PDB file of C-alpha atoms in Angstrom:
ATOM      1  CA  MET A   7       6.525 -39.985 -14.582  1.00 41.00           C
ATOM      2  CA  SER A   8       3.510 -38.418 -16.979  1.00 41.00           C
ATOM      3  CA  ALA A   9       1.088 -36.383 -16.078  1.00 42.00           C
ATOM      4  CA  VAL A  10      -2.827 -36.679 -16.865  1.00 40.00           C
ATOM      5  CA  LEU A  11      -5.449 -34.294 -16.913  1.00 38.00           C
ATOM      6  CA  ALA A  12      -8.408 -35.525 -15.169  1.00 38.00           C
ATOM      7  CA  PRO A  13     -12.158 -34.256 -15.907  1.00 42.00           C
ATOM      8  CA  CYS A  14     -11.985 -32.484 -12.548  1.00 41.00           C
ATOM      9  CA  GLY A  15      -9.302 -29.997 -13.615  1.00 43.00           C
ATOM     10  CA  TYR A  16      -6.870 -31.171 -11.676  1.00 44.00           C
ATOM     11  CA  HIS A  17      -3.386 -33.072 -12.501  1.00 45.00           C
ATOM     12  CA  PHE A  18      -2.154 -36.274 -11.609  1.00 48.00           C
ATOM     13  CA  ARG A  19       1.048 -37.846 -12.025  1.00 51.00           C
ATOM     14  CA  SER A  20       1.915 -41.224 -12.535  1.00 50.00           C
ATOM     15  CA  THR A  21       4.961 -42.715 -11.456  1.00 54.00           C
ATOM     16  CA  VAL A  22       5.978 -46.578 -11.834  1.00 52.00           C
ATOM     17  CA  THR A  23       7.250 -48.139  -9.222  1.00 54.00           C
ATOM     18  CA  PRO A  24      10.840 -50.059  -9.541  1.00 56.00           C
ATOM     19  CA  ARG A  25      10.065 -53.281  -7.969  1.00 59.00           C
ATOM     20  CA  SER A  26       6.603 -54.388  -9.023  1.00 58.00           C
ATOM     21  CA  GLY A  27       6.438 -52.146 -12.403  1.00 57.00           C
ATOM     22  CA  ARG A  28       2.819 -50.767 -11.520  1.00 60.00           C
ATOM     23  CA  ALA A  29       1.663 -47.055 -11.626  1.00 54.00           C
ATOM     24  CA  PHE A  30       0.301 -45.468  -8.813  1.00 53.00           C
ATOM     25  CA  TYR A  31      -1.244 -41.891  -9.425  1.00 55.00           C
ATOM     26  CA  THR A  32      -0.747 -38.701  -6.846  1.00 54.00           C
ATOM     27  CA  ALA A  33      -2.810 -35.334  -7.291  1.00 54.00           C
ATOM     28  CA  ALA A  34      -1.056 -31.838  -8.670  1.00 56.00           C
ATOM     29  CA  ASN A  35      -1.814 -28.748  -8.448  1.00 60.00           C
ATOM     30  CA  PRO A  36      -4.900 -28.392  -9.982  1.00 65.00           C
ATOM     31  CA  VAL A  37      -5.281 -26.434 -13.460  1.00 60.00           C
ATOM     32  CA  ARG A  38      -5.836 -22.857 -13.652  1.00 75.00           C
ATOM     33  CA  SER A  39      -7.091 -20.414 -16.400  1.00 85.00           C
ATOM     34  CA  PRO A  40      -4.540 -17.378 -17.160  1.00 86.00           C
ATOM     35  CA  ALA A  41      -7.179 -15.158 -16.069  1.00 84.00           C
ATOM     36  CA  GLU A  42      -6.670 -16.868 -12.340  1.00 87.00           C
ATOM     37  CA  ILE A  43      -3.395 -16.969 -12.596  1.00 89.00           C
ATOM     38  CA  LEU A  44      -3.115 -13.258 -12.851  1.00 89.00           C
ATOM     39  CA  MET A  45      -5.679 -12.402 -10.464  1.00 90.00           C
ATOM     40  CA  GLN A  46      -3.683 -14.531  -8.039  1.00 91.00           C
ATOM     41  CA  SER A  47      -0.262 -12.474  -9.173  1.00 92.00           C
ATOM     42  CA  ARG A  48      -2.049  -9.401  -8.473  1.00 93.00           C
ATOM     43  CA  LYS A  49      -3.538 -10.600  -5.095  1.00 94.00           C
ATOM     44  CA  SER A  50       0.052 -11.746  -3.645  1.00 93.00           C
ATOM     45  CA  THR A  51       1.394  -8.345  -5.221  1.00 95.00           C
ATOM     46  CA  MET A  52      -0.844  -6.421  -3.403  1.00 95.00           C
ATOM     47  CA  TRP A  53      -0.827  -8.235  -0.103  1.00 95.00           C
ATOM     48  CA  GLU A  54       3.210  -7.498  -0.415  1.00 95.00           C
ATOM     49  CA  PHE A  55       2.547  -3.896  -0.976  1.00 95.00           C
ATOM     50  CA  LEU A  56       0.270  -3.574   2.147  1.00 95.00           C
ATOM     51  CA  HIS A  57       2.431  -5.446   4.242  1.00 94.00           C
ATOM     52  CA  PHE A  58       5.411  -2.727   3.057  1.00 93.00           C
ATOM     53  CA  ALA A  59       2.737   0.116   3.974  1.00 92.00           C
ATOM     54  CA  ILE A  60       1.727  -1.528   7.259  1.00 92.00           C
ATOM     55  CA  HIS A  61       6.245  -1.683   7.629  1.00 90.00           C
ATOM     56  CA  GLU A  62       6.854   2.229   6.276  1.00 90.00           C
ATOM     57  CA  GLU A  63       3.603   3.687   7.697  1.00 84.00           C
ATOM     58  CA  GLY A  64       3.727   2.078  11.430  1.00 86.00           C
ATOM     59  CA  GLU A  65      -0.233   2.028  10.915  1.00 87.00           C
ATOM     60  CA  ALA A  66      -2.346  -1.415  11.387  1.00 91.00           C
ATOM     61  CA  PRO A  67      -5.644  -1.851   9.544  1.00 94.00           C
ATOM     62  CA  THR A  68      -8.416  -3.276  11.679  1.00 93.00           C
ATOM     63  CA  ASP A  69      -9.093  -7.022  11.799  1.00 92.00           C
ATOM     64  CA  ALA A  70     -11.999  -6.188   9.735  1.00 91.00           C
ATOM     65  CA  ALA A  71     -10.379  -4.274   7.122  1.00 93.00           C
ATOM     66  CA  LEU A  72      -8.052  -6.763   6.338  1.00 94.00           C
ATOM     67  CA  LYS A  73     -10.635  -9.779   5.880  1.00 92.00           C
ATOM     68  CA  ASN A  74     -12.275  -7.347   3.713  1.00 92.00           C
ATOM     69  CA  PHE A  75      -9.299  -6.725   1.217  1.00 94.00           C
ATOM     70  CA  ASP A  76      -8.616 -10.499   1.169  1.00 93.00           C
ATOM     71  CA  ALA A  77     -11.980 -10.626  -0.088  1.00 92.00           C
ATOM     72  CA  MET A  78     -11.896  -7.722  -1.895  1.00 92.00           C
ATOM     73  CA  LEU A  79      -9.072  -8.640  -3.655  1.00 94.00           C
ATOM     74  CA  ASP A  80     -11.309 -11.648  -5.137  1.00 91.00           C
ATOM     75  CA  LEU A  81     -13.952  -9.593  -6.364  1.00 92.00           C
ATOM     76  CA  LEU A  82     -11.799  -6.801  -8.468  1.00 93.00           C
ATOM     77  CA  PRO A  83     -12.026  -7.405 -12.198  1.00 92.00           C
ATOM     78  CA  ILE A  84      -8.591  -8.470 -13.731  1.00 91.00           C
ATOM     79  CA  ALA A  85      -8.209  -5.542 -15.927  1.00 92.00           C
ATOM     80  CA  LEU A  86      -7.663  -3.693 -12.718  1.00 93.00           C
ATOM     81  CA  PRO A  87      -3.908  -3.262 -12.013  1.00 94.00           C
ATOM     82  CA  ALA A  88      -2.406  -3.989  -8.970  1.00 95.00           C
ATOM     83  CA  THR A  89      -1.974  -0.503  -6.745  1.00 95.00           C
ATOM     84  CA  GLU A  90      -0.176   0.064  -3.653  1.00 94.00           C
ATOM     85  CA  PRO A  91      -2.358   0.552  -0.262  1.00 95.00           C
ATOM     86  CA  THR A  92      -2.257   2.622   2.314  1.00 94.00           C
ATOM     87  CA  ILE A  93      -3.466   2.596   6.017  1.00 94.00           C
ATOM     88  CA  SER A  94      -5.514   5.806   7.439  1.00 92.00           C
ATOM     89  CA  THR A  95      -5.039   6.161  11.288  1.00 89.00           C
ATOM     90  CA  PHE A  96      -8.041   4.608  11.702  1.00 91.00           C
ATOM     91  CA  GLY A  97      -7.119   1.643  10.307  1.00 93.00           C
ATOM     92  CA  SER A  98      -9.091   1.694   6.824  1.00 95.00           C
ATOM     93  CA  ILE A  99      -6.960   0.501   3.909  1.00 96.00           C
ATOM     94  CA  CYS A 100      -7.149   3.099   0.927  1.00 96.00           C
ATOM     95  CA  LEU A 101      -6.745   1.981  -2.829  1.00 97.00           C
ATOM     96  CA  ASP A 102      -6.042   4.384  -5.496  1.00 96.00           C
ATOM     97  CA  TRP A 103      -5.484   4.497  -9.300  1.00 95.00           C
ATOM     98  CA  ASP A 104      -4.345   7.719  -9.865  1.00 89.00           C
ATOM     99  CA  GLN A 105      -2.224   7.351 -13.094  1.00 76.00           C
ATOM    100  CA  ASP A 106      -4.317  10.020 -14.859  1.00 84.00           C
ATOM    101  CA  PRO A 107      -5.041  13.166 -13.551  1.00 85.00           C
ATOM    102  CA  ASP A 108      -8.094  12.537 -15.417  1.00 89.00           C
ATOM    103  CA  ASN A 109      -9.172   9.136 -14.351  1.00 92.00           C
ATOM    104  CA  LEU A 110      -8.986   8.653 -10.608  1.00 95.00           C
ATOM    105  CA  LEU A 111     -10.590   5.913  -8.791  1.00 96.00           C
ATOM    106  CA  SER A 112     -10.055   5.555  -4.879  1.00 97.00           C
ATOM    107  CA  ILE A 113     -11.411   2.609  -2.667  1.00 97.00           C
ATOM    108  CA  ILE A 114     -11.710   2.939   1.241  1.00 96.00           C
ATOM    109  CA  ILE A 115     -12.157  -0.162   3.170  1.00 95.00           C
ATOM    110  CA  GLN A 116     -13.363   0.469   5.996  1.00 90.00           C
ATOM    111  CA  ALA A 117     -13.825  -1.032   9.670  1.00 82.00           C
ATOM    112  CA  GLY A 118     -17.253  -2.597  10.132  1.00 82.00           C
ATOM    113  CA  ASN A 119     -17.899  -3.863   6.629  1.00 87.00           C
ATOM    114  CA  LYS A 120     -18.060  -0.335   4.733  1.00 91.00           C
ATOM    115  CA  ILE A 121     -16.425   0.271   1.329  1.00 93.00           C
ATOM    116  CA  ALA A 122     -16.047   3.901   0.185  1.00 95.00           C
ATOM    117  CA  TYR A 123     -15.004   5.282  -3.146  1.00 95.00           C
ATOM    118  CA  ALA A 124     -14.541   8.205  -4.796  1.00 96.00           C
ATOM    119  CA  ALA A 125     -13.897   8.688  -8.363  1.00 95.00           C
ATOM    120  CA  ASN A 126     -13.331  11.430 -11.243  1.00 94.00           C
ATOM    121  CA  PHE A 127     -14.023  11.248 -15.376  1.00 92.00           C
ATOM    122  CA  SER A 128     -12.644  14.338 -16.821  1.00 91.00           C
ATOM    123  CA  GLY A 129     -14.648  16.233 -13.875  1.00 90.00           C
ATOM    124  CA  GLU A 130     -17.796  13.610 -13.956  1.00 91.00           C
ATOM    125  CA  ARG A 131     -17.729  12.740 -10.239  1.00 92.00           C
ATOM    126  CA  PHE A 132     -18.797   9.839  -8.439  1.00 90.00           C
ATOM    127  CA  ASN A 133     -18.853   9.093  -4.599  1.00 94.00           C
ATOM    128  CA  GLY A 134     -20.655   7.069  -1.665  1.00 94.00           C
ATOM    129  CA  SER A 135     -20.471   4.161   0.362  1.00 94.00           C
ATOM    130  CA  VAL A 136     -21.936   0.533   0.302  1.00 92.00           C
ATOM    131  CA  ASP A 137     -22.163  -2.455   2.459  1.00 91.00           C
ATOM    132  CA  PHE A 138     -19.317  -4.892   1.629  1.00 87.00           C
ATOM    133  CA  GLN A 139     -20.715  -8.469   0.672  1.00 80.00           C
ATOM    134  CA  ALA A 140     -17.478 -10.967  -0.059  1.00 72.00           C
ATOM    135  CA  GLY A 141     -19.861 -12.596  -2.401  1.00 75.00           C
ATOM    136  CA  GLY A 142     -19.898  -9.758  -5.217  1.00 83.00           C
ATOM    137  CA  LEU A 143     -19.495  -5.912  -5.697  1.00 85.00           C
ATOM    138  CA  SER A 144     -22.300  -3.859  -5.366  1.00 88.00           C
ATOM    139  CA  GLN A 145     -23.603  -2.076  -8.469  1.00 90.00           C
ATOM    140  CA  LYS A 146     -22.791   1.321  -7.248  1.00 91.00           C
ATOM    141  CA  LEU A 147     -19.253   0.534  -6.839  1.00 92.00           C
ATOM    142  CA  ALA A 148     -18.706  -1.619  -9.893  1.00 92.00           C
ATOM    143  CA  LYS A 149     -19.721   1.259 -12.310  1.00 93.00           C
ATOM    144  CA  PRO A 150     -16.981   3.064 -11.128  1.00 94.00           C
ATOM    145  CA  ILE A 151     -14.510   0.788 -11.350  1.00 94.00           C
ATOM    146  CA  ALA A 152     -15.716  -0.242 -14.950  1.00 93.00           C
ATOM    147  CA  GLN A 153     -15.508   3.488 -16.221  1.00 93.00           C
ATOM    148  CA  TRP A 154     -11.809   3.463 -14.649  1.00 93.00           C
ATOM    149  CA  ILE A 155     -10.632   0.549 -16.697  1.00 93.00           C
ATOM    150  CA  GLU A 156     -12.810   1.555 -19.940  1.00 91.00           C
ATOM    151  CA  ARG A 157     -10.958   5.084 -19.616  1.00 89.00           C
ATOM    152  CA  SER A 158      -7.623   3.673 -19.114  1.00 87.00           C
ATOM    153  CA  ASN A 159      -7.148   1.926 -22.256  1.00 74.00           C
ATOM    154  CA  ILE A 160      -5.998  -1.438 -20.706  1.00 60.00           C
TER     155      ILE A 160
END
C-alpha cells in the first residue's frame, strides 16, 4: 500500500487487489498543517476541561454559550494556550489566562451572543463587551488577546 498526495490536499491510499493486480484508491484523512493540528489539540483539551468543570461544579452552560464556546475556540490565535473554563451560575463560560499577576485576560462567553472581556496589563486595564460573530473576532477583543500573547513571551 502506498500514499499519494492529491492537489486538493487529501491523501489517497492505493491498494493492489490480489486477484486482478489492479490498484484502487481510497480517501484518507485530509493533510493538516502543524498549526491546524495544534489548534485542534487545544480545542480538544479545552472541551475536556469544560466537561470536567460541568461535572465538578454542577453548573451547566447555556446552549448558546456552548455553541459560541465551540466557535470561539476556532477563532482564538494559536499562540493562546489552553486554559480551564469555569461556568457561572448564569450559564456563561469563563476563560481566564492569569499565570502572571501583571498579565491577566478574562473572556466570558455569555448567552445572547455576547462576549465580555477584561484584561489587566501592569495596571493598564481593558474591559467591555462585544457581540459575538462566529466569522471573526471583534477588533475590541482581538487587541487585548494580542497584547496578552505579546506580554506572555509565548
